[in-house]
C-alpha positions as a printed Julia matrix, in Angstrom:
760×3 Matrix{Float64}:
 -27.72   -9.96   35.03
 -29.43  -11.66   32.35
 -26.88  -14.33   30.59
 -28.42  -14.0    26.52
 -31.09  -13.87   24.23
 -34.33  -14.12   25.78
 -36.74  -17.7    23.39
 -39.45  -16.15   24.29
 -39.78  -13.29   21.93
 -41.3   -11.16   24.8
 -38.86   -8.81   25.9
 -36.96   -6.39   24.63
 -33.34   -6.31   24.75
 -29.88   -4.0    24.94
 -27.97   -6.4    22.64
 -28.42   -7.13   20.26
 -30.64   -4.21   19.12
 -29.19   -1.63   16.37
 -29.23    1.58   18.71
 -28.11    4.63   17.33
 -24.38    6.09   18.39
 -24.53    7.76   21.5
 -21.73   10.53   19.96
 -23.72   10.66   16.99
 -25.83   14.07   17.82
 -22.48   15.6    18.96
 -20.47   14.2    15.49
 -23.86   15.36   13.12
 -24.17   19.21   14.31
 -20.21   19.75   14.79
 -20.21   19.83   17.93
 -17.82   17.02   19.42
 -14.56   18.61   19.77
 -10.98   16.6    19.04
  -7.82   17.51   20.17
  -6.72   19.47   17.47
  -9.7    21.43   18.52
  -9.23   22.13   21.99
  -7.58   25.23   23.29
  -4.28   25.47   26.04
  -4.02   28.76   26.51
  -1.46   28.68   29.12
   0.43   26.3    26.86
   3.68   27.14   24.69
   3.36   26.34   20.92
   5.86   23.94   19.92
   7.55   23.38   16.36
  10.04   20.48   14.8
  13.03   21.19   12.3
  12.52   17.81   10.23
  15.63   16.79    8.14
  14.88   17.29    4.0
  17.24   14.02    3.25
  16.45   10.6     4.27
  20.15   10.06    6.28
  22.39   12.71    6.64
  24.62   13.27    9.87
  24.62   16.61   11.05
  27.45   18.67   10.39
  26.54   21.43   11.93
  24.06   22.92   14.86
  23.26   26.68   15.64
  20.58   27.39   17.89
  22.0    30.93   19.71
  19.72   32.8    16.86
  16.63   30.5    17.82
  17.15   30.8    21.39
  18.26   34.79   21.21
  14.56   35.86   19.88
  11.65   36.94   21.3
   9.16   35.22   22.55
  11.16   32.12   22.11
  11.63   29.95   25.33
  13.56   27.4    24.37
  15.13   25.39   21.38
  16.68   21.57   21.57
  19.06   20.06   19.52
  17.94   16.5    18.83
  20.16   15.23   21.09
  18.46   16.28   24.58
  15.04   15.09   22.8
  14.3    11.74   24.09
  15.22    8.12   23.75
  18.98    8.49   22.71
  18.87   10.09   19.43
  22.76   10.57   17.93
  23.46   13.14   15.79
  22.2    11.72   12.45
  18.44   11.72   11.26
  17.84    8.69    9.84
  14.85    9.32    7.11
  12.9    12.18    5.62
  10.94   14.04    8.42
  13.62   13.27   11.64
  13.92   15.38   13.86
  16.98   18.19   13.82
  15.99   20.42   16.0
  12.52   21.04   18.59
  11.22   24.86   20.02
   8.97   25.58   22.03
   7.26   29.75   22.57
   4.5    31.7    23.14
   2.6    31.42   18.88
   3.02   29.71   16.1
   4.91   33.14   14.67
   7.46   32.74   17.09
   7.6    29.5    16.4
   7.76   29.66   12.87
  10.3    32.12   12.67
  13.2    30.09   15.32
  13.01   27.33   13.52
  13.91   29.01   10.3
  16.74   30.76   12.33
  17.96   27.57   13.86
  21.49   27.33   10.29
  22.59   23.51   10.46
  24.73   21.64    8.0
  23.73   18.18    6.63
  25.88   15.87    5.78
  24.3    13.12    3.32
  24.92    9.34    4.12
  23.82    6.8     2.05
  20.59    5.96    2.13
  18.89    2.01    1.77
  15.52    1.63    1.05
  14.59   -1.6     0.32
  14.2    -3.7     3.26
  15.47   -6.54    0.87
  19.27   -5.31    0.7
  18.73   -3.83    4.26
  19.63   -6.59    5.6
  22.4    -7.38    3.72
  26.24   -7.67    4.79
  27.38   -4.64    2.59
  23.63   -2.69    3.42
  24.36    1.03    4.97
  23.89    0.76    8.73
  20.62    2.89    9.94
  20.0     1.63   13.08
  22.06   -0.61   15.16
  19.82   -0.65   18.73
  17.18   -2.83   17.86
  15.79   -1.51   21.2
  15.32    1.76   20.78
  13.03    4.0    22.85
  11.27    0.5    23.46
   8.65   -0.28   26.94
  10.41   -3.85   26.42
  11.71   -6.22   23.64
  11.73   -9.62   23.55
  14.56  -11.42   23.24
  15.89  -11.37   19.17
  17.52  -14.33   17.7
  17.74  -14.5    13.59
  18.58  -17.99   11.55
  19.11  -16.87    8.36
  23.2   -16.4     7.24
  22.32  -13.73    4.58
  20.55  -11.37    7.23
  23.63   -9.46    9.04
  22.36   -5.68    9.65
  19.3    -3.38   10.27
  17.09   -6.89   11.75
  14.27   -5.19   13.93
  12.99   -8.87   14.17
  12.97  -11.85   12.15
  10.19  -14.97   12.65
  10.58  -18.52   11.24
   8.48  -21.89   11.09
   8.7   -24.94    9.84
   6.15  -28.06    9.96
   6.38  -31.4     8.45
   8.52  -31.36    5.13
   7.64  -29.1     3.05
   9.98  -30.23    0.36
   9.56  -33.44    0.45
   5.62  -32.36   -0.19
   6.65  -30.53   -2.81
   7.9   -33.13   -4.21
   4.98  -35.4    -4.37
   2.24  -32.5    -5.31
   0.66  -31.85   -8.48
   0.9   -28.86   -9.15
   3.15  -26.6    -7.86
   2.51  -22.52   -7.71
   5.0   -19.77   -6.62
   4.88  -15.78   -7.6
   6.72  -12.67   -5.57
   3.81  -10.1    -4.44
   4.51   -6.76   -3.32
   1.64   -4.83   -0.93
   1.83   -0.72   -0.61
   2.48    1.91    2.13
  -0.81    2.99    2.68
  -1.58    5.58    5.64
  -4.41    6.35    7.49
  -5.25   10.28    6.27
  -7.59   10.41    9.45
  -9.03   13.95    9.23
  -8.32   15.35   12.72
  -3.67   15.49   13.12
  -1.69   14.07   15.86
  -1.83   16.51   18.46
  -0.57   16.55   22.48
  -0.58   18.87   25.53
   2.32   17.92   27.67
   2.36   19.39   31.72
   4.87   18.24   34.75
   3.48   18.51   38.25
   6.38   17.46   39.67
   8.04   13.77   38.82
   4.25   13.19   37.41
   4.14   14.03   33.62
   0.86   14.49   31.85
   0.44   13.82   28.4
  -3.56   14.64   26.34
  -3.41   13.44   23.49
  -5.55   10.52   21.51
  -3.7     7.75   22.14
  -5.0     4.03   22.42
  -2.95    1.92   24.2
  -2.48    4.4    27.36
  -0.59    1.85   29.16
   1.97    0.78   26.41
   2.21    4.67   26.27
   2.73    5.09   29.57
   5.59    2.63   30.12
   7.54    4.08   26.96
   7.05    7.34   28.3
   8.75    6.08   31.38
  11.39    4.53   30.29
  12.39    7.65   28.13
  12.16    9.94   30.64
  13.71    7.85   33.95
  12.21    8.32   37.16
   9.15    9.54   36.39
   5.5     8.81   36.8
   3.18    8.71   33.31
  -0.04    9.47   33.14
  -2.78    9.4    30.07
  -5.41   12.27   29.46
  -7.2    11.89   26.3
  -8.91   15.16   23.99
 -13.3    14.81   24.47
 -13.73   13.52   21.9
 -10.77   10.71   20.5
 -10.04   10.72   17.06
 -10.28    7.88   14.31
  -7.17    5.69   14.59
  -7.09    2.63   11.94
  -3.93    1.91   14.23
  -2.16    5.13   13.1
  -3.31    6.48   17.4
  -2.12    3.44   19.26
   0.71    3.91   20.17
   2.85    7.29   21.31
   5.54    9.15   17.96
   8.71    9.52   19.11
   8.36   13.37   17.72
   5.08   13.77   18.81
   4.63   12.74   21.91
   8.4    12.09   23.65
   9.35   16.12   22.34
   6.85   18.19   23.97
   7.67   16.47   27.52
  10.37   17.42   26.48
   9.99   21.07   26.02
   7.76   21.08   29.31
  10.27   19.79   31.37
  13.05   21.69   29.57
  10.32   25.59   30.04
   8.79   24.19   33.28
   5.38   25.34   31.13
   2.65   23.31   28.95
   3.76   22.17   25.96
   1.38   21.73   23.17
   2.61   20.27   19.36
   0.68   19.2    16.85
   1.15   17.5    12.97
   0.57   19.44    9.61
  -0.64   16.83    7.29
   3.32   16.21    5.1
   4.13   15.28    8.31
   1.05   12.94    8.8
   3.06   10.99    5.99
   6.67   11.59    6.21
   6.36   10.87   10.9
   3.07    9.78   11.11
   3.93    5.52   10.54
   1.84    3.61    7.88
   1.32    0.63    7.23
   4.47   -1.56    6.39
   5.43   -1.97    3.05
   5.47   -5.74    2.39
   7.24   -8.34    0.15
   6.35  -11.8    -0.12
   6.93  -14.69   -1.98
   4.93  -17.81   -1.94
   4.77  -21.32   -3.22
   1.75  -23.77   -2.11
   1.01  -27.72   -3.55
  -1.34  -29.66   -4.45
  -2.75  -32.83   -5.3
  -4.3   -33.81   -8.27
  -7.63  -33.85   -5.54
  -8.39  -30.96   -4.47
  -6.08  -31.18   -1.89
  -3.36  -28.41   -0.39
  -0.15  -30.24    0.56
   2.51  -27.97    1.12
   3.09  -23.72    2.03
   5.86  -21.34    1.69
   5.47  -18.57    2.85
   8.94  -15.87    2.99
   8.14  -12.21    3.99
  10.53   -9.15    3.77
   8.77   -5.86    5.71
   9.51   -2.08    5.62
   9.48   -1.13   10.08
  11.39    2.0     8.79
  14.43    3.48   10.52
  12.9     3.14   14.28
  11.91   -0.08   16.1
   8.22   -0.25   17.72
   7.86   -3.35   18.38
   5.09   -3.49   15.07
   7.23   -4.98   12.93
   7.39   -8.35   15.67
   3.1    -7.92   15.19
   4.16   -7.67   10.98
   5.13  -11.32   11.07
   3.81  -12.4    13.9
   0.16  -12.46   11.61
   2.16  -13.18    8.37
   3.05  -16.8    10.19
   0.11  -17.3    11.68
  -2.42  -16.11    9.86
  -2.37  -18.72    6.82
  -2.48  -21.7     9.78
  -5.7   -19.73   10.71
  -7.21  -20.32    7.27
  -6.44  -23.72    5.71
  -5.14  -26.81    6.33
  -2.07  -27.72    5.34
   0.95  -30.04    7.35
   3.21  -28.83    5.29
   4.48  -25.9     6.36
   7.43  -23.47    6.33
   7.86  -20.56    6.76
  10.78  -17.12    7.07
  10.19  -13.57    7.53
  12.74  -10.69    8.79
  11.04   -6.77    9.58
  13.62   -4.45    8.75
  14.82   -0.64    9.33
  15.66    1.08    6.27
  15.64    4.93    5.19
  12.08    5.64    4.43
   9.79    6.78    6.56
   8.78    5.35   10.0
   5.62    2.14    9.96
   3.31    0.99   12.52
   0.19    0.06   12.65
  -2.5     0.34   10.5
  -5.96   -1.64   10.87
  -4.9    -5.59   10.37
  -1.51   -5.58   11.1
   0.28   -7.69    8.61
  -2.7    -9.55    8.24
  -3.99   -7.23    4.99
  -0.91   -7.31    3.9
  -0.14  -11.22    3.42
  -4.41  -12.11    3.27
  -3.88  -10.52   -0.42
  -1.25  -12.15   -0.82
  -1.87  -15.69   -0.03
  -5.95  -15.26   -0.92
  -4.13  -14.1    -4.87
  -1.73  -16.89   -4.78
  -4.38  -19.76   -4.09
  -6.68  -18.19   -6.72
  -4.61  -18.69   -9.23
  -2.74  -22.04   -8.02
  -6.8   -23.51   -8.65
  -7.14  -21.57  -12.19
  -3.9   -23.28  -14.01
  -4.44  -26.34  -11.87
  -8.35  -26.29  -13.2
 -10.2   -26.11  -10.16
 -13.2   -24.18   -8.38
 -11.03  -21.36   -6.55
 -14.0   -21.07   -4.44
 -14.68  -24.81   -3.98
 -10.94  -24.95   -3.46
 -10.65  -22.53   -0.59
 -13.85  -24.86    1.33
 -11.66  -27.98    0.8
  -8.57  -26.68    2.63
 -10.12  -25.0     4.91
  -9.85  -25.13    8.66
 -12.86  -25.96   10.97
 -13.86  -26.11   14.53
 -12.5   -27.47   16.39
  -9.17  -28.19   14.28
  -5.57  -27.54   16.1
  -3.66  -24.71   15.94
  -0.08  -25.76   15.42
   1.91  -22.77   15.12
  -1.18  -21.56   18.3
  -1.55  -23.0    22.25
  -5.74  -22.92   21.06
  -7.81  -24.98   18.68
  -9.34  -22.89   16.66
 -12.82  -21.82   18.79
 -16.26  -20.68   16.71
 -15.8   -21.24   12.75
 -18.08  -19.38   10.58
 -15.96  -19.72    6.89
 -18.0   -22.25    5.69
 -21.77  -20.29    6.19
 -20.43  -17.61    5.34
 -19.42  -19.11    1.5
 -22.63  -19.83    1.88
 -24.28  -17.0     2.9
 -21.93  -14.63    0.61
 -22.83  -16.48   -2.43
 -26.25  -16.61   -2.29
 -26.39  -12.51   -1.42
 -24.05  -12.15   -4.3
 -25.65  -13.89   -6.91
 -28.95  -12.29   -6.54
 -26.85   -9.0    -5.93
 -24.28   -8.65   -9.21
 -26.09   -8.14  -12.56
 -23.31   -7.55  -14.69
 -22.84  -10.44  -17.87
 -20.18  -12.91  -17.83
 -18.69  -11.87  -21.22
 -18.31   -8.09  -21.99
 -19.27   -6.53  -25.08
 -15.51   -5.48  -25.96
 -15.4    -1.84  -23.93
 -16.46   -3.67  -20.46
 -15.31   -6.26  -19.04
 -16.57   -8.33  -16.24
 -14.96   -9.89  -13.49
 -16.17  -11.58  -10.26
 -13.53  -12.56   -7.49
 -13.61  -14.78   -3.62
 -11.57  -14.94   -1.33
 -11.12  -15.48    2.94
  -9.14  -14.06    5.71
  -9.89  -13.34    9.73
  -7.47  -11.63   12.06
  -7.79  -13.6    15.66
  -9.4   -11.04   18.87
  -6.99   -9.9    21.56
  -3.32  -10.06   20.92
  -3.2   -12.79   23.77
  -1.68  -16.19   22.15
   1.02  -18.21   23.28
   2.67  -17.11   25.91
   0.7   -13.09   26.18
  -2.28  -12.95   28.03
  -4.79  -10.44   27.82
  -6.91   -8.33   30.73
  -8.89   -6.1    31.79
 -11.38   -4.32   34.0
 -14.42   -2.23   33.92
 -15.85    0.08   37.21
 -19.53    0.35   36.92
 -21.09    3.16   39.31
 -24.3     3.23   39.97
 -25.62    6.56   41.36
 -28.95    7.66   43.68
 -30.87    9.71   40.58
 -30.38    5.52   38.89
 -27.75    6.23   36.44
 -25.04    4.01   35.49
 -21.05    5.33   34.13
 -18.92    2.17   32.64
 -15.08    3.67   33.34
 -13.07    2.01   31.29
  -9.37    1.89   30.11
 -10.25    1.79   27.1
 -11.19    5.47   24.18
 -14.2     4.93   21.45
 -11.87    6.03   18.06
 -14.95    6.02   16.1
 -15.64    2.79   15.7
 -18.56    3.04   17.94
 -17.25    0.96   20.78
 -19.2     3.43   23.87
 -22.12    2.68   22.08
 -22.46   -1.43   21.79
 -19.9    -1.07   25.18
 -23.06    1.04   26.89
 -25.48   -1.39   25.48
 -23.96   -4.68   27.07
 -23.78   -2.82   30.62
 -28.17   -2.11   30.08
 -28.13   -5.72   28.89
 -25.81   -6.75   31.77
 -27.87   -4.99   34.16
 -30.91   -3.79   33.84
 -30.72   -0.18   33.62
 -32.52    0.65   30.66
 -29.66    2.39   27.73
 -30.64    5.66   28.04
 -29.28    5.42   31.77
 -26.23    4.23   30.73
 -23.13    5.58   30.22
 -19.9     4.43   28.9
 -16.56    6.61   29.38
 -12.48    6.09   28.54
  -9.91    6.24   30.97
  -9.19    8.94   33.6
  -5.02    9.37   34.98
  -7.84   10.77   38.15
  -9.79    7.83   37.73
  -7.93    4.81   36.69
  -9.02    0.72   36.09
  -6.51   -1.9    34.73
  -6.57   -2.78   31.61
  -3.66   -4.51   30.11
  -4.0    -3.29   25.45
  -6.64   -0.5    25.7
  -8.42    0.09   21.76
  -6.31   -2.0    19.51
  -6.63   -4.71   18.35
  -9.99   -5.99   17.5
 -10.12   -6.33   21.91
 -12.19   -3.19   22.8
 -15.64   -4.85   22.91
 -14.79   -8.44   23.04
 -12.77   -7.98   26.81
 -13.67   -4.81   27.76
 -17.32   -5.84   26.99
 -16.38   -9.28   29.49
 -15.1    -7.03   32.51
 -18.53   -5.14   32.12
 -20.18   -8.5    32.51
 -18.4    -9.35   35.19
 -18.66   -6.22   37.16
 -22.98   -6.55   36.25
 -22.99   -9.16   37.96
 -21.39   -7.0    41.29
 -23.44   -5.28   41.18
 -26.3    -6.45   40.75
 -25.58   -9.04   43.89
 -25.66   -5.4    46.23
 -28.54   -4.22   44.51
 -30.28   -7.5    44.65
 -29.86   -8.17   48.0
 -30.81   -4.62   49.1
 -34.01   -5.02   47.15
 -34.23   -8.47   49.0
 -35.19   -7.71   52.27
 -37.28   -4.45   50.68
 -39.85   -7.07   48.36
 -39.17   -9.53   51.55
 -37.54  -12.48   48.51
 -34.5   -14.14   47.89
 -32.23  -12.11   46.26
 -31.73  -15.48   43.67
 -35.26  -15.51   42.18
 -34.52  -11.26   41.95
 -34.11   -9.4    38.45
 -33.64   -6.46   36.67
 -35.06   -5.08   34.2
 -36.19   -1.47   33.25
 -34.51    0.01   35.71
 -37.19   -2.34   38.37
 -36.0    -5.27   40.32
 -39.03   -7.26   40.93
 -40.21  -10.58   42.15
 -41.65  -13.33   41.15
 -45.23  -12.58   41.87
 -44.96   -9.62   40.49
 -43.64   -6.92   42.9
 -41.34   -4.81   42.4
 -39.18   -1.53   43.37
 -37.0     1.29   41.38
 -33.1     0.5    41.29
 -32.27    4.02   42.42
 -35.03    3.82   45.82
 -32.4     1.1    46.64
 -29.53    3.6    47.21
 -28.84    6.6    48.74
 -25.16    7.19   47.79
 -23.39    5.98   45.33
 -22.74    1.81   44.22
 -19.86    0.38   43.04
 -18.38   -2.42   42.05
 -14.85   -3.6    39.55
 -15.63   -5.9    36.49
 -12.3    -7.9    35.31
 -11.84  -10.03   32.6
  -8.66  -12.58   31.47
  -8.58  -13.98   28.77
  -4.72  -15.93   26.54
  -6.55  -17.23   24.09
  -7.67  -15.25   21.12
 -10.74  -16.7    19.19
 -10.45  -16.07   15.33
 -12.73  -13.83   13.22
 -13.55  -14.97    9.71
 -14.91  -13.38    6.57
 -15.76  -14.63    2.79
 -15.9   -11.94    0.61
 -17.46  -11.54   -2.91
 -16.27   -9.61   -5.22
 -18.32   -7.98   -8.89
 -15.75   -5.33  -11.17
 -16.57   -4.06  -14.66
 -13.15   -3.73  -16.4
 -12.84   -0.59  -19.13
 -11.29   -1.97  -21.92
 -10.53    1.82  -22.83
  -8.46    2.81  -19.86
  -8.09   -0.02  -17.43
  -9.58    1.72  -14.69
 -11.77   -0.79  -12.07
 -15.57   -0.24  -11.44
 -16.61   -2.62   -8.46
 -19.9    -3.29   -9.42
 -20.98   -5.26   -6.3
 -19.47   -5.89   -2.9
 -21.33   -8.52   -0.61
 -18.75   -9.2     2.99
 -19.92  -11.82    4.41
 -18.59  -11.38    8.19
 -18.21  -14.28   11.31
 -19.0   -11.39   13.82
 -19.84  -13.83   17.13
 -22.78  -12.37   17.54
 -24.23   -8.4    16.9
 -24.02   -7.4    19.95
 -25.35   -3.65   17.09
 -25.95   -5.07   14.31
 -26.25   -1.23   12.25
 -23.14   -0.44   14.1
 -21.06   -4.07   12.69
 -22.51   -3.04    9.7
 -20.69    0.22    9.29
 -16.99   -1.48   10.33
 -18.0    -4.27    6.65
 -18.62   -0.93    4.61
 -15.67    0.78    6.14
 -13.53   -2.09    5.59
 -14.3    -2.67    2.22
 -13.37    1.47    1.77
 -10.22    0.24    3.19
  -9.92   -2.71    1.43
 -10.66   -0.87   -1.82
  -7.87    2.1    -0.48
  -5.65   -1.29   -0.94
  -6.65   -3.25   -3.98
  -6.84   -0.41   -6.44
  -6.17    3.51   -5.22
  -3.55    4.69   -2.55
   0.16    4.71   -1.69
   2.6     6.71   -0.62
   5.13    7.5    -3.2
   8.57    7.67   -2.43
  11.64    8.95   -4.44
  14.46    7.47   -2.95
  13.24    7.89    0.76
  10.99   11.42   -0.44
   7.29   10.97   -0.42
   6.25   12.31   -3.57
   2.47   12.91   -2.56
   2.03   13.81    0.67
  -0.59   15.59    0.24
  -4.45   14.65    0.87
  -4.83   16.77   -3.2
  -1.93   14.52   -3.89
  -2.46   11.33   -2.24
  -5.27    8.89   -3.28
  -7.9     8.34   -0.86
 -10.83    6.41   -1.36
 -14.36    8.33   -1.79
 -18.14    7.01   -1.83
 -17.63    6.99   -5.6
 -15.17    4.03   -5.04
 -17.09    2.84   -2.98
 -19.39   -0.58   -4.41
 -22.4     0.6    -6.47
 -24.21   -2.52   -5.19
 -23.05   -3.16   -0.75
 -24.07   -5.86    1.2
 -23.04   -7.24    4.68
 -23.92  -10.45    5.83
 -23.57  -11.35    9.46
 -22.94  -14.55    9.92
 -23.32  -15.35   14.22
 -21.89  -18.02   15.07
 -21.65  -17.48   19.09
 -18.08  -17.34   19.99
 -18.18  -18.78   23.88
 -15.77  -16.37   24.91
 -17.33  -13.6    23.77
 -20.16  -11.23   26.12
 -23.55  -12.7    24.33
 -21.08  -14.33   22.03
 -19.21  -11.4    20.2
 -16.11  -11.18   19.39
 -13.45   -9.04   16.76
 -15.36   -7.28   13.36
 -12.57   -4.73   12.88
  -9.96   -5.98   11.99
 -11.23   -9.51   10.77
 -13.38   -6.98    7.73
 -10.3    -5.71    6.47
  -8.81   -8.57    4.98
 -10.64  -10.28    2.49
 -11.31   -6.71    0.69
  -8.77   -6.43   -1.57
  -7.53  -10.28   -3.14
 -12.03  -10.84   -3.63
 -11.7    -7.32   -5.69
  -8.06   -8.04   -7.96
  -8.98  -11.75   -8.27
 -12.25  -10.81   -9.83
  -9.94   -8.43  -12.25
  -7.69  -11.09  -12.78
 -11.58  -13.24  -13.78
 -11.58   -9.82  -16.14
  -8.77   -9.62  -18.23
  -7.08  -12.99  -17.36
  -3.59  -11.55  -16.36
  -2.32  -11.61  -12.21
  -0.88   -8.65  -10.86
   1.43   -9.59   -7.92
   1.79   -5.54   -7.22
  -0.74   -3.88   -5.02
  -2.71   -1.65   -4.99
  -3.5    -1.54   -9.13
  -4.14    1.08  -10.8
  -5.36    1.52  -13.97
  -3.0     1.68  -16.12
  -1.3    -1.23  -15.22
  -4.23   -2.82  -16.16
  -4.28   -1.02  -19.08
  -0.49   -2.14  -19.87
  -1.78   -5.89  -19.39
  -4.73   -5.54  -21.65
  -2.71   -4.26  -24.19
   0.1    -7.1   -23.89
   2.6    -5.46  -22.01
   3.52   -4.68  -18.13
   3.94   -2.03  -15.98
   6.74   -2.57  -14.08
   5.06   -2.18  -11.04
   2.37   -3.56  -11.68
   3.92   -6.74  -11.96
   2.03   -8.56  -14.25
   2.34  -12.37  -13.39
  -0.75  -13.79  -16.45
  -0.29  -17.7   -17.75
């Protein structure tokens, strides 16, 4: 029942300390069991026949031979799968038919026995072309397979077809501001299609119990998954069960996948047996969703005194062939994050997410924010350089500050550590970097800086967010905390246990945090997504701890003959002011249960300012990140080591975005859909010297001042690195990732068409 850190320096606290992760031992020893590790001996095995072309009509489909095979329990053609599938496949890897059988070998044989004919149709792969009136129709149902759909209004007459979502916003008078600006810079940027490459592949087990569907899978947003499946299957109840250990996500496991959980459930209903379906690695690339590839046109204007006076953003996002609601999030982020970082009075935004015949896109760490921040920070950096401003001081002058209005949102900027991040990050960076100010001819060095931010929770505008936590205190002195989320590798279970221990006075080794359970459900809107777990579920735990503490103190008051409001709980004891006390477990004969709840309709911003040094080999174009500092406003570090791990992981993901990773397509067909060919970053690509600076801005609405860190920390990484490359070679790259060959072409005075060089 404590309220924060003690000022006397004498008390030990559960929060603010780098305690070891609760799951560390099991994971390090290989004992953690993920979804693909779990045997289901009574379950049928499933497989999906997938299209090898990006767009085609199914002219013929004969499943008779497959159905007649021994050990085959069911074969479902595409149009018998839930969601409104028709006779047209819309991307490479799309479902043609699905099979359930007793063994994997029987599944493979049945898939091979299905005879089908595909008549290729005209396909479209550039989202900028897809929305035009003469484009082939990819998807004419923007609500396909979604539990809900916001009203869609398109104000641009050029956006006629295949519109997944559309956003527009105008503030002030941008055109007049551009006309009056002393410096104007325009450029176009392209961001890559990046995949998550989670080691544990997608796997789902579906089972019907009467009218109740139970699905076992790693799903971050349990509520959305239940709503989606309930809509797809009509009049039924859906329960989501988690595997023993949740696999990593980075957004890749937030939502159901159209050809995973619904297909397993359809086969389970057809066979009246549990059905297990998992993706192979190629399917992870072609059907499990990737980061949205985007095209971003930016225009910015500034005055001679360094004031940013106008900004315009035009965004086009590639959502693939099927809607899932994420295109809306991408556009919302592209519209709002520039205004959350820079105080600019004149602003125009227009964005569209378009259906294409490329593999589907979905959630990935920093949905839309990573894309717009790379383009924006590249653009601001270039504007400053061309106008003769110091890029760092130009940013500082134009950043938002605590209390500033957010004209696109319903709440002002709350805690804001931007300038503290800059000052502490710069000091650490100057001490860390070692490269000379000029190279020796074979190697040139450059330094870059970038800022970025993201909201904590999806709550904003008319959208709210809420979470519950159930605390169960047992007679043996243990405390179990049930939440509606899961730990997808970020260490949330440990951080939440620390909050529970701090708030209740129960020692940390007696606290266990458990994720959602269909047999012991708690109310939670979004689960483990969108930067909200520690912030909102932690607040719910504190609320529950208050209720639990009141009940325990009331019992102790009689035992100690002391007023309840004068008692404190510490180290598993309740003590009076005179030092007398009683062990908490001595107060209960049966379990004591308290449920806490936290609600919010605002989303505080978390910011970071990152610094990078690179060394560029002028003979090969190879880029080596030699020094890096991530200065991050975390609100309050519940577990500093876990926070540091989040920042370091963000740096690795950002390096991929900046320099290495992209799923390459040829007319919609992946050409590097294996871990052997897809360039995932490794420790070799990590900075030679890496430091994390944690700035604690004490977010008033967060538990002990905490706010999100996982998503915000990735946003400045890629632009900090590519700004450093620009500083080293004197050329601006407008397409990511920036590969060695792109740099080499620029050094030789040319430009690889894919590299997008825009020099002085």
